[in-house]
Amino acid sequence: MAFNHLPAGVHDALAPLSVTPVTHSVPMAKNHRSDRSPADAASRPSPGTVLHRLASGPSRSARITHTEHLPPRTGRHAVWPDRIRAEVVAAVQAAGIDHPWAHQALAAEHALDGDSVIVATGTASGKSLAYLVPVMSALLDGSEAPNGRGSTTLYLAPTKALAADQCRSVKELSQPLGNAVRPAVYDGDTPFEEREWIRQYANYVLTNPDMLHRGILPSHPRWSSFLKSLTYVVIDECHTYRGVFGSHVAQVLRRLRRLCARYGASPVFLLASATAAEPSVAARRLTGLPVVEVADDASPRGELVFALWEPPLTELHGERGAPVRRTATAETADLLTDLTVQGVRSVAFVRSRRGAELISVITQERLAEIDRSLPRRVAAYRGGYLPEERRALERALHSGELLGLAATTALELGVDVSGLDAVLIAGYPGTRASLWQQAGRAGRSGQGALAVLVARDDPLDTFLVHHPEALFDQPVESTVLDPDNPYVLAPHLCAAAAEIPLTDADLELFGPACAELLPQLEAAKLLRRRTSAWHWTRRERAADLTDIRGAGGTPVQVVEAGTGRLLGTVDAGAAHSTVHEGAVHLHQGRTYLVRSLDLKDSVALVEQADPPYSTVARDTTSISVLDTDIEVPWGAGRLCYGSVEVTNQVVSFLRRRVITGEVLGESKLDLPPRTLRTRAVWWTVTEDQLDEARINPEILGGSLHAAEHASIGMLPLFATCDRWDIGGVSVPLHPDTLLPTVFVYDGHPGGAGFAERAFHTARDWLAATREAIAACECDAGCPSCVQSPKCGNGNDPLHKRGAVRLLTTLLRGAPREPGAGQAPEADGAPGPEQAPGAEEPPEGGQVPVPERTPAPGGKPRPQSAPGSVGVRAAGPAEAVPQDPPAP
């Protein structure tokens, strides 16, 4: 059996790249017996045995560079607090849970006492039950009220998949309670005919922060009966609320608390987080309330075998004749094939939507040659699917109908996939928190589990698989957010005023920055003070002033040209690089070619096809100075702060052979540039400074690039930001400064205050950056100093020693007086420790392209200069490791 929709050329490519045998006697791929079927789940092999089978055999030339064994752990039981209703305890016991773990009982006790609490224990430790039991007990009490809704609960999830999965779990668990617990999902997929019933009758509403911000809070009179009875607010996977997004969510929660108070309610917040440093501190910043921490994990854990896997070198050669490794995509497809044949239930996490589709397609093709029944047991899961497709896949995975799934991070967060035996991670996901979150998806039944990190062919992944201590001996990253950021706070003050006029009594809730912001909003004619309150003055919706995820733009609909059938959607920020004319688009294992992209109507027309290649977009990024607010001398160089315009344009796409990645050709594209007008800090160095630092032209680009990466990674220590919120550009000769220049900019339209803070703390910030690079024990640069997990140029070029010498020379000229690159206040001290690393920010949204303005000093700005524009591949390697849904 062969899949007709598999791209032509894959069949030929499969032959020389035979799949590993799963045992010494039963070969895989074309040598498999067609009657072989998956092993019986009851006789699952141990994780070590599975790993041995994956790595053994004459055709496997990849190697395991390190294996980490996390020993099993026994559980500690407790009893539920006696205030929990007996009916709820009986329902939990009917689900097969006789006694809670100690941390579940402790969290429930705090919830019943009215204390907001965060449960920060490992994946699959039963965090959901810890908050569900007190919630269901309260809902059961509330069902006895005259209106049947004396108590309600609001559940917030970062993804639609998690909310849908939790709704299913609540329905199953509460079934013995009859109609006392009435859960319902309220998000952008909810049919309009169901929404009124949910508002009036549901007592457990599951939604996301986006819908709360745009849909529920602005319409609070329609939710009055729900809000006045709100007892608990559950915030699941709260560590995902970080950076500017987390700061927005924090203000949305303050608006919720304000409205609840007006309706006479004071809900208790119950938070869950699997991977976070200082969870109670982050939870307090998020909610604005004191939060008790429950972090002693009392659940049992099976053995976890974690392997670092390096794909083999191929006979192909890349740039400058360098050998090319087999792609992580092809290697992961091999491993998923092997695991499926063994009957090992597995999920392969992939950084990009296209990668998830491709791994699914290759795996299905190979399984078809083994057993005709196997291909249907493997699928892809990603954002952009239609709601009914997502729900069907979640049901199939939950029931065990699917044995293997290639998924983006849309499935990473909390979705109950009980019974998984193995997790494959195709490329380092960018943070240790995400790595452990994905690995924790396996072994949810308490049995042993296998996790395999498959390295991509780039310096960061190569370093990690050869330096396991960087993964296994380091703590997860801190969750950083700043609700007082004026760029975040201002639009939420407007939204709050539109919901109910703001009074002086409300200002304490929103923080001390209100006193300075409100007069500015009044001067901008957004708010107007009448007697003792501020009122929203515009006709448009105040909630539309900000997009809390910063996605920007209308999603592009992917439509089949011949039938008019809607296949799915693509985020506006990714449309130029993924559904441009000529792009290969994969959807649920079928291959399509994009015939046209209509940006005005946000529609991409596609036709089913069998091209022998995949496509990868290439783009150019440039940065121009619009206005310099402050400029101070740093020796012969300059430190500046002001407005910049970051311009990105997809200019062409490469056609690459599916399995090997071999480039078959390049085609030009004519797409409009996308611009981000934001704020930046930048510094320049002169020829004399370069001579002093012994930086010759050959290493200049790598030295600047390394310094840029490290400085971005260090900025979260000095500005309350997340490293995904900031970006950078390093240029050997910039057209506006006419000097070698490094820019660090806010990745959000109009700025977010981070670059300004960087300017005022620049001396300490760049000194810490230099020390971090110099103190690192690596030879030529690593993720702990100058490599970035999301560098658009593939971490090339980088010159570690040159960066140290360059920063040393720059800092010699740094002024010591406050206000010129040194923090003037005591709060300039570093915040929570975070390992250096640098990422470009997510797409900050589109703003109109302003007319070109003269450079500072009145000199006309040249349109380009050597080194001012960089070309990079804009494919899966640089995708942001998250796949959030639209509200």
mmCIF file with all atom_site columns, C-alpha atoms in Angstrom, residues 483-662:
data_model
loop_
_atom_site.group_PDB
_atom_site.id
_atom_site.type_symbol
_atom_site.label_atom_id
_atom_site.label_alt_id
_atom_site.label_comp_id
_atom_site.label_asym_id
_atom_site.label_entity_id
_atom_site.label_seq_id
_atom_site.pdbx_PDB_ins_code
_atom_site.Cartn_x
_atom_site.Cartn_y
_atom_site.Cartn_z
_atom_site.occupancy
_atom_site.B_iso_or_equiv
_atom_site.pdbx_formal_charge
_atom_site.auth_seq_id
_atom_site.auth_comp_id
_atom_site.auth_asym_id
_atom_site.auth_atom_id
_atom_site.pdbx_PDB_model_num
ATOM 1   C CA . PRO A 1 483 ? 2.070   43.894 35.414 1.00 0.00 ? 483 PRO A CA 1
ATOM 2   C CA . ASP A 1 484 ? 3.196   47.475 36.151 1.00 0.00 ? 484 ASP A CA 1
ATOM 3   C CA . ASN A 1 485 ? 4.714   47.893 32.686 1.00 0.00 ? 485 ASN A CA 1
ATOM 4   C CA . PRO A 1 486 ? 3.012   51.119 31.498 1.00 0.00 ? 486 PRO A CA 1
ATOM 5   C CA . TYR A 1 487 ? 2.853   49.855 27.912 1.00 0.00 ? 487 TYR A CA 1
ATOM 6   C CA . VAL A 1 488 ? 0.745   46.954 29.183 1.00 0.00 ? 488 VAL A CA 1
ATOM 7   C CA . LEU A 1 489 ? -1.176  48.734 31.923 1.00 0.00 ? 489 LEU A CA 1
ATOM 8   C CA . ALA A 1 490 ? -2.467  51.668 29.857 1.00 0.00 ? 490 ALA A CA 1
ATOM 9   C CA . PRO A 1 491 ? -4.825  49.766 27.512 1.00 0.00 ? 491 PRO A CA 1
ATOM 10  C CA . HIS A 1 492 ? -6.177  47.700 30.414 1.00 0.00 ? 492 HIS A CA 1
ATOM 11  C CA . LEU A 1 493 ? -7.016  50.847 32.372 1.00 0.00 ? 493 LEU A CA 1
ATOM 12  C CA . CYS A 1 494 ? -9.022  51.951 29.343 1.00 0.00 ? 494 CYS A CA 1
ATOM 13  C CA . ALA A 1 495 ? -10.707 48.542 29.134 1.00 0.00 ? 495 ALA A CA 1
ATOM 14  C CA . ALA A 1 496 ? -11.504 48.629 32.855 1.00 0.00 ? 496 ALA A CA 1
ATOM 15  C CA . ALA A 1 497 ? -12.978 52.139 32.546 1.00 0.00 ? 497 ALA A CA 1
ATOM 16  C CA . ALA A 1 498 ? -15.151 50.965 29.668 1.00 0.00 ? 498 ALA A CA 1
ATOM 17  C CA . GLU A 1 499 ? -16.441 48.068 31.790 1.00 0.00 ? 499 GLU A CA 1
ATOM 18  C CA . ILE A 1 500 ? -17.190 50.243 34.845 1.00 0.00 ? 500 ILE A CA 1
ATOM 19  C CA . PRO A 1 501 ? -15.859 53.805 35.329 1.00 0.00 ? 501 PRO A CA 1
ATOM 20  C CA . LEU A 1 502 ? -12.585 53.826 37.256 1.00 0.00 ? 502 LEU A CA 1
ATOM 21  C CA . THR A 1 503 ? -12.582 55.344 40.722 1.00 0.00 ? 503 THR A CA 1
ATOM 22  C CA . ASP A 1 504 ? -9.786  56.214 43.137 1.00 0.00 ? 504 ASP A CA 1
ATOM 23  C CA . ALA A 1 505 ? -10.618 53.060 45.073 1.00 0.00 ? 505 ALA A CA 1
ATOM 24  C CA . ASP A 1 506 ? -9.721  50.946 42.039 1.00 0.00 ? 506 ASP A CA 1
ATOM 25  C CA . LEU A 1 507 ? -6.226  52.322 41.613 1.00 0.00 ? 507 LEU A CA 1
ATOM 26  C CA . GLU A 1 508 ? -4.630  50.226 44.355 1.00 0.00 ? 508 GLU A CA 1
ATOM 27  C CA . LEU A 1 509 ? -5.725  47.090 42.494 1.00 0.00 ? 509 LEU A CA 1
ATOM 28  C CA . PHE A 1 510 ? -3.977  48.118 39.270 1.00 0.00 ? 510 PHE A CA 1
ATOM 29  C CA . GLY A 1 511 ? -0.754  49.302 40.909 1.00 0.00 ? 511 GLY A CA 1
ATOM 30  C CA . PRO A 1 512 ? 1.162   52.503 41.658 1.00 0.00 ? 512 PRO A CA 1
ATOM 31  C CA . ALA A 1 513 ? 1.822   53.313 37.986 1.00 0.00 ? 513 ALA A CA 1
ATOM 32  C CA . CYS A 1 514 ? -1.852  54.334 37.590 1.00 0.00 ? 514 CYS A CA 1
ATOM 33  C CA . ALA A 1 515 ? -1.294  57.764 39.136 1.00 0.00 ? 515 ALA A CA 1
ATOM 34  C CA . GLU A 1 516 ? 1.106   58.736 36.353 1.00 0.00 ? 516 GLU A CA 1
ATOM 35  C CA . LEU A 1 517 ? -0.746  57.015 33.499 1.00 0.00 ? 517 LEU A CA 1
ATOM 36  C CA . LEU A 1 518 ? -4.287  58.298 34.048 1.00 0.00 ? 518 LEU A CA 1
ATOM 37  C CA . PRO A 1 519 ? -3.466  61.980 33.290 1.00 0.00 ? 519 PRO A CA 1
ATOM 38  C CA . GLN A 1 520 ? -1.667  60.848 30.133 1.00 0.00 ? 520 GLN A CA 1
ATOM 39  C CA . LEU A 1 521 ? -4.691  58.820 29.022 1.00 0.00 ? 521 LEU A CA 1
ATOM 40  C CA . GLU A 1 522 ? -6.891  61.810 29.758 1.00 0.00 ? 522 GLU A CA 1
ATOM 41  C CA . ALA A 1 523 ? -4.625  64.091 27.710 1.00 0.00 ? 523 ALA A CA 1
ATOM 42  C CA . ALA A 1 524 ? -4.792  61.576 24.839 1.00 0.00 ? 524 ALA A CA 1
ATOM 43  C CA . LYS A 1 525 ? -8.615  61.864 25.018 1.00 0.00 ? 525 LYS A CA 1
ATOM 44  C CA . LEU A 1 526 ? -8.984  58.163 25.762 1.00 0.00 ? 526 LEU A CA 1
ATOM 45  C CA . LEU A 1 527 ? -10.353 58.727 29.256 1.00 0.00 ? 527 LEU A CA 1
ATOM 46  C CA . ARG A 1 528 ? -12.277 61.669 30.747 1.00 0.00 ? 528 ARG A CA 1
ATOM 47  C CA . ARG A 1 529 ? -12.626 62.426 34.427 1.00 0.00 ? 529 ARG A CA 1
ATOM 48  C CA . ARG A 1 530 ? -16.110 63.299 35.598 1.00 0.00 ? 530 ARG A CA 1
ATOM 49  C CA . THR A 1 531 ? -16.605 63.968 39.308 1.00 0.00 ? 531 THR A CA 1
ATOM 50  C CA . SER A 1 532 ? -14.761 61.078 40.997 1.00 0.00 ? 532 SER A CA 1
ATOM 51  C CA . ALA A 1 533 ? -14.384 58.607 38.140 1.00 0.00 ? 533 ALA A CA 1
ATOM 52  C CA . TRP A 1 534 ? -12.627 58.168 34.797 1.00 0.00 ? 534 TRP A CA 1
ATOM 53  C CA . HIS A 1 535 ? -14.822 57.207 31.840 1.00 0.00 ? 535 HIS A CA 1
ATOM 54  C CA . TRP A 1 536 ? -14.013 55.677 28.447 1.00 0.00 ? 536 TRP A CA 1
ATOM 55  C CA . THR A 1 537 ? -14.701 58.306 25.787 1.00 0.00 ? 537 THR A CA 1
ATOM 56  C CA . ARG A 1 538 ? -14.575 56.447 22.473 1.00 0.00 ? 538 ARG A CA 1
ATOM 57  C CA . ARG A 1 539 ? -17.213 54.559 20.522 1.00 0.00 ? 539 ARG A CA 1
ATOM 58  C CA . GLU A 1 540 ? -14.946 51.663 19.661 1.00 0.00 ? 540 GLU A CA 1
ATOM 59  C CA . ARG A 1 541 ? -14.348 48.813 22.092 1.00 0.00 ? 541 ARG A CA 1
ATOM 60  C CA . ALA A 1 542 ? -11.587 49.546 24.583 1.00 0.00 ? 542 ALA A CA 1
ATOM 61  C CA . ALA A 1 543 ? -10.686 45.843 24.737 1.00 0.00 ? 543 ALA A CA 1
ATOM 62  C CA . ASP A 1 544 ? -9.579  46.109 21.107 1.00 0.00 ? 544 ASP A CA 1
ATOM 63  C CA . LEU A 1 545 ? -6.771  48.515 22.024 1.00 0.00 ? 545 LEU A CA 1
ATOM 64  C CA . THR A 1 546 ? -4.446  45.583 22.658 1.00 0.00 ? 546 THR A CA 1
ATOM 65  C CA . ASP A 1 547 ? -3.909  42.039 21.495 1.00 0.00 ? 547 ASP A CA 1
ATOM 66  C CA . ILE A 1 548 ? -2.680  40.278 24.620 1.00 0.00 ? 548 ILE A CA 1
ATOM 67  C CA . ARG A 1 549 ? -0.701  37.717 22.616 1.00 0.00 ? 549 ARG A CA 1
ATOM 68  C CA . GLY A 1 550 ? 0.714   40.291 20.205 1.00 0.00 ? 550 GLY A CA 1
ATOM 69  C CA . ALA A 1 551 ? -0.188  38.093 17.228 1.00 0.00 ? 551 ALA A CA 1
ATOM 70  C CA . GLY A 1 552 ? -1.650  40.903 15.113 1.00 0.00 ? 552 GLY A CA 1
ATOM 71  C CA . GLY A 1 553 ? -3.583  40.595 11.874 1.00 0.00 ? 553 GLY A CA 1
ATOM 72  C CA . THR A 1 554 ? -6.432  38.430 10.647 1.00 0.00 ? 554 THR A CA 1
ATOM 73  C CA . PRO A 1 555 ? -5.628  34.717 10.282 1.00 0.00 ? 555 PRO A CA 1
ATOM 74  C CA . VAL A 1 556 ? -5.297  33.588 6.671  1.00 0.00 ? 556 VAL A CA 1
ATOM 75  C CA . GLN A 1 557 ? -7.860  31.000 5.583  1.00 0.00 ? 557 GLN A CA 1
ATOM 76  C CA . VAL A 1 558 ? -6.482  28.067 3.603  1.00 0.00 ? 558 VAL A CA 1
ATOM 77  C CA . VAL A 1 559 ? -9.090  27.128 0.984  1.00 0.00 ? 559 VAL A CA 1
ATOM 78  C CA . GLU A 1 560 ? -9.077  24.284 -1.547 1.00 0.00 ? 560 GLU A CA 1
ATOM 79  C CA . ALA A 1 561 ? -9.407  25.975 -4.940 1.00 0.00 ? 561 ALA A CA 1
ATOM 80  C CA . GLY A 1 562 ? -11.497 23.329 -6.684 1.00 0.00 ? 562 GLY A CA 1
ATOM 81  C CA . THR A 1 563 ? -14.108 22.781 -3.965 1.00 0.00 ? 563 THR A CA 1
ATOM 82  C CA . GLY A 1 564 ? -14.029 25.941 -1.869 1.00 0.00 ? 564 GLY A CA 1
ATOM 83  C CA . ARG A 1 565 ? -13.554 23.764 1.219  1.00 0.00 ? 565 ARG A CA 1
ATOM 84  C CA . LEU A 1 566 ? -11.903 25.462 4.194  1.00 0.00 ? 566 LEU A CA 1
ATOM 85  C CA . LEU A 1 567 ? -8.911  23.361 5.239  1.00 0.00 ? 567 LEU A CA 1
ATOM 86  C CA . GLY A 1 568 ? -7.726  25.468 8.161  1.00 0.00 ? 568 GLY A CA 1
ATOM 87  C CA . THR A 1 569 ? -6.060  28.735 9.060  1.00 0.00 ? 569 THR A CA 1
ATOM 88  C CA . VAL A 1 570 ? -2.541  30.178 9.310  1.00 0.00 ? 570 VAL A CA 1
ATOM 89  C CA . ASP A 1 571 ? -1.571  32.986 11.674 1.00 0.00 ? 571 ASP A CA 1
ATOM 90  C CA . ALA A 1 572 ? -1.143  36.322 9.897  1.00 0.00 ? 572 ALA A CA 1
ATOM 91  C CA . GLY A 1 573 ? 2.444   36.637 11.070 1.00 0.00 ? 573 GLY A CA 1
ATOM 92  C CA . ALA A 1 574 ? 3.392   33.293 9.523  1.00 0.00 ? 574 ALA A CA 1
ATOM 93  C CA . ALA A 1 575 ? 1.421   33.569 6.277  1.00 0.00 ? 575 ALA A CA 1
ATOM 94  C CA . HIS A 1 576 ? 4.179   35.218 4.201  1.00 0.00 ? 576 HIS A CA 1
ATOM 95  C CA . SER A 1 577 ? 6.623   32.406 4.959  1.00 0.00 ? 577 SER A CA 1
ATOM 96  C CA . THR A 1 578 ? 4.266   29.403 4.926  1.00 0.00 ? 578 THR A CA 1
ATOM 97  C CA . VAL A 1 579 ? 1.446   29.960 2.389  1.00 0.00 ? 579 VAL A CA 1
ATOM 98  C CA . HIS A 1 580 ? 3.124   32.179 -0.191 1.00 0.00 ? 580 HIS A CA 1
ATOM 99  C CA . GLU A 1 581 ? 2.547   31.382 -3.863 1.00 0.00 ? 581 GLU A CA 1
ATOM 100 C CA . GLY A 1 582 ? 4.358   28.139 -4.702 1.00 0.00 ? 582 GLY A CA 1
ATOM 101 C CA . ALA A 1 583 ? 4.588   26.940 -1.094 1.00 0.00 ? 583 ALA A CA 1
ATOM 102 C CA . VAL A 1 584 ? 4.025   23.286 -0.252 1.00 0.00 ? 584 VAL A CA 1
ATOM 103 C CA . HIS A 1 585 ? 1.294   23.106 2.386  1.00 0.00 ? 585 HIS A CA 1
ATOM 104 C CA . LEU A 1 586 ? 0.673   19.921 4.375  1.00 0.00 ? 586 LEU A CA 1
ATOM 105 C CA . HIS A 1 587 ? -2.659  19.265 6.050  1.00 0.00 ? 587 HIS A CA 1
ATOM 106 C CA . GLN A 1 588 ? -3.456  16.008 7.836  1.00 0.00 ? 588 GLN A CA 1
ATOM 107 C CA . GLY A 1 589 ? -1.076  13.988 5.688  1.00 0.00 ? 589 GLY A CA 1
ATOM 108 C CA . ARG A 1 590 ? -2.155  15.437 2.350  1.00 0.00 ? 590 ARG A CA 1
ATOM 109 C CA . THR A 1 591 ? 0.062   17.672 0.223  1.00 0.00 ? 591 THR A CA 1
ATOM 110 C CA . TYR A 1 592 ? -1.110  20.887 -1.411 1.00 0.00 ? 592 TYR A CA 1
ATOM 111 C CA . LEU A 1 593 ? 0.522   23.572 -3.535 1.00 0.00 ? 593 LEU A CA 1
ATOM 112 C CA . VAL A 1 594 ? -0.398  27.194 -2.849 1.00 0.00 ? 594 VAL A CA 1
ATOM 113 C CA . ARG A 1 595 ? -1.635  28.730 -6.102 1.00 0.00 ? 595 ARG A CA 1
ATOM 114 C CA . SER A 1 596 ? -2.232  32.243 -4.771 1.00 0.00 ? 596 SER A CA 1
ATOM 115 C CA . LEU A 1 597 ? -2.117  34.283 -1.583 1.00 0.00 ? 597 LEU A CA 1
ATOM 116 C CA . ASP A 1 598 ? -4.605  37.150 -1.333 1.00 0.00 ? 598 ASP A CA 1
ATOM 117 C CA . LEU A 1 599 ? -3.355  39.319 1.523  1.00 0.00 ? 599 LEU A CA 1
ATOM 118 C CA . LYS A 1 600 ? -6.242  41.774 1.211  1.00 0.00 ? 600 LYS A CA 1
ATOM 119 C CA . ASP A 1 601 ? -8.910  39.121 1.771  1.00 0.00 ? 601 ASP A CA 1
ATOM 120 C CA . SER A 1 602 ? -6.623  36.881 3.923  1.00 0.00 ? 602 SER A CA 1
ATOM 121 C CA . VAL A 1 603 ? -7.167  33.795 1.746  1.00 0.00 ? 603 VAL A CA 1
ATOM 122 C CA . ALA A 1 604 ? -4.673  31.283 0.365  1.00 0.00 ? 604 ALA A CA 1
ATOM 123 C CA . LEU A 1 605 ? -5.961  29.082 -2.467 1.00 0.00 ? 605 LEU A CA 1
ATOM 124 C CA . VAL A 1 606 ? -4.392  25.614 -2.620 1.00 0.00 ? 606 VAL A CA 1
ATOM 125 C CA . GLU A 1 607 ? -4.626  22.560 -4.865 1.00 0.00 ? 607 GLU A CA 1
ATOM 126 C CA . GLN A 1 608 ? -3.771  18.984 -4.007 1.00 0.00 ? 608 GLN A CA 1
ATOM 127 C CA . ALA A 1 609 ? -0.471  17.991 -5.645 1.00 0.00 ? 609 ALA A CA 1
ATOM 128 C CA . ASP A 1 610 ? 2.478   15.612 -5.348 1.00 0.00 ? 610 ASP A CA 1
ATOM 129 C CA . PRO A 1 611 ? 5.617   17.775 -5.592 1.00 0.00 ? 611 PRO A CA 1
ATOM 130 C CA . PRO A 1 612 ? 8.955   16.010 -5.014 1.00 0.00 ? 612 PRO A CA 1
ATOM 131 C CA . TYR A 1 613 ? 10.055  18.676 -2.550 1.00 0.00 ? 613 TYR A CA 1
ATOM 132 C CA . SER A 1 614 ? 9.162   20.821 0.425  1.00 0.00 ? 614 SER A CA 1
ATOM 133 C CA . THR A 1 615 ? 9.594   24.605 0.529  1.00 0.00 ? 615 THR A CA 1
ATOM 134 C CA . VAL A 1 616 ? 11.413  26.899 2.935  1.00 0.00 ? 616 VAL A CA 1
ATOM 135 C CA . ALA A 1 617 ? 11.031  30.680 2.769  1.00 0.00 ? 617 ALA A CA 1
ATOM 136 C CA . ARG A 1 618 ? 13.997  33.033 2.907  1.00 0.00 ? 618 ARG A CA 1
ATOM 137 C CA . ASP A 1 619 ? 13.678  36.574 4.164  1.00 0.00 ? 619 ASP A CA 1
ATOM 138 C CA . THR A 1 620 ? 15.636  39.751 4.806  1.00 0.00 ? 620 THR A CA 1
ATOM 139 C CA . THR A 1 621 ? 15.545  41.761 8.004  1.00 0.00 ? 621 THR A CA 1
ATOM 140 C CA . SER A 1 622 ? 16.785  45.330 8.377  1.00 0.00 ? 622 SER A CA 1
ATOM 141 C CA . ILE A 1 623 ? 16.557  47.945 11.096 1.00 0.00 ? 623 ILE A CA 1
ATOM 142 C CA . SER A 1 624 ? 16.551  51.707 10.662 1.00 0.00 ? 624 SER A CA 1
ATOM 143 C CA . VAL A 1 625 ? 16.764  54.507 13.195 1.00 0.00 ? 625 VAL A CA 1
ATOM 144 C CA . LEU A 1 626 ? 13.703  56.767 13.143 1.00 0.00 ? 626 LEU A CA 1
ATOM 145 C CA . ASP A 1 627 ? 14.569  59.017 16.053 1.00 0.00 ? 627 ASP A CA 1
ATOM 146 C CA . THR A 1 628 ? 17.297  59.165 18.681 1.00 0.00 ? 628 THR A CA 1
ATOM 147 C CA . ASP A 1 629 ? 15.882  60.282 22.028 1.00 0.00 ? 629 ASP A CA 1
ATOM 148 C CA . ILE A 1 630 ? 19.098  60.076 24.050 1.00 0.00 ? 630 ILE A CA 1
ATOM 149 C CA . GLU A 1 631 ? 22.719  59.679 22.983 1.00 0.00 ? 631 GLU A CA 1
ATOM 150 C CA . VAL A 1 632 ? 25.682  59.530 25.360 1.00 0.00 ? 632 VAL A CA 1
ATOM 151 C CA . PRO A 1 633 ? 29.382  58.969 24.624 1.00 0.00 ? 633 PRO A CA 1
ATOM 152 C CA . TRP A 1 634 ? 30.948  55.684 25.650 1.00 0.00 ? 634 TRP A CA 1
ATOM 153 C CA . GLY A 1 635 ? 34.581  56.442 25.017 1.00 0.00 ? 635 GLY A CA 1
ATOM 154 C CA . ALA A 1 636 ? 34.832  56.958 21.278 1.00 0.00 ? 636 ALA A CA 1
ATOM 155 C CA . GLY A 1 637 ? 31.602  55.013 20.759 1.00 0.00 ? 637 GLY A CA 1
ATOM 156 C CA . ARG A 1 638 ? 28.000  55.905 21.536 1.00 0.00 ? 638 ARG A CA 1
ATOM 157 C CA . LEU A 1 639 ? 25.129  54.483 23.575 1.00 0.00 ? 639 LEU A CA 1
ATOM 158 C CA . CYS A 1 640 ? 21.722  55.478 22.201 1.00 0.00 ? 640 CYS A CA 1
ATOM 159 C CA . TYR A 1 641 ? 18.027  55.022 22.881 1.00 0.00 ? 641 TYR A CA 1
ATOM 160 C CA . GLY A 1 642 ? 15.176  55.855 20.545 1.00 0.00 ? 642 GLY A CA 1
ATOM 161 C CA . SER A 1 643 ? 12.644  54.724 17.973 1.00 0.00 ? 643 SER A CA 1
ATOM 162 C CA . VAL A 1 644 ? 13.496  52.205 15.271 1.00 0.00 ? 644 VAL A CA 1
ATOM 163 C CA . GLU A 1 645 ? 11.719  50.435 12.470 1.00 0.00 ? 645 GLU A CA 1
ATOM 164 C CA . VAL A 1 646 ? 12.370  46.731 11.980 1.00 0.00 ? 646 VAL A CA 1
ATOM 165 C CA . THR A 1 647 ? 11.508  45.623 8.451  1.00 0.00 ? 647 THR A CA 1
ATOM 166 C CA . ASN A 1 648 ? 11.135  42.014 7.423  1.00 0.00 ? 648 ASN A CA 1
ATOM 167 C CA . GLN A 1 649 ? 10.417  40.815 3.903  1.00 0.00 ? 649 GLN A CA 1
ATOM 168 C CA . VAL A 1 650 ? 10.113  37.286 2.521  1.00 0.00 ? 650 VAL A CA 1
ATOM 169 C CA . VAL A 1 651 ? 12.047  37.488 -0.749 1.00 0.00 ? 651 VAL A CA 1
ATOM 170 C CA . SER A 1 652 ? 12.275  33.916 -2.051 1.00 0.00 ? 652 SER A CA 1
ATOM 171 C CA . PHE A 1 653 ? 11.801  30.264 -1.225 1.00 0.00 ? 653 PHE A CA 1
ATOM 172 C CA . LEU A 1 654 ? 13.959  27.184 -1.537 1.00 0.00 ? 654 LEU A CA 1
ATOM 173 C CA . ARG A 1 655 ? 12.727  23.853 -2.847 1.00 0.00 ? 655 ARG A CA 1
ATOM 174 C CA . ARG A 1 656 ? 14.277  21.046 -0.821 1.00 0.00 ? 656 ARG A CA 1
ATOM 175 C CA . ARG A 1 657 ? 14.139  17.287 -1.219 1.00 0.00 ? 657 ARG A CA 1
ATOM 176 C CA . VAL A 1 658 ? 11.851  15.984 1.494  1.00 0.00 ? 658 VAL A CA 1
ATOM 177 C CA . ILE A 1 659 ? 14.068  13.495 3.289  1.00 0.00 ? 659 ILE A CA 1
ATOM 178 C CA . THR A 1 660 ? 17.603  14.693 2.677  1.00 0.00 ? 660 THR A CA 1
ATOM 179 C CA . GLY A 1 661 ? 17.040  18.448 2.684  1.00 0.00 ? 661 GLY A CA 1
ATOM 180 C CA . GLU A 1 662 ? 19.002  18.791 -0.565 1.00 0.00 ? 662 GLU A CA 1
#
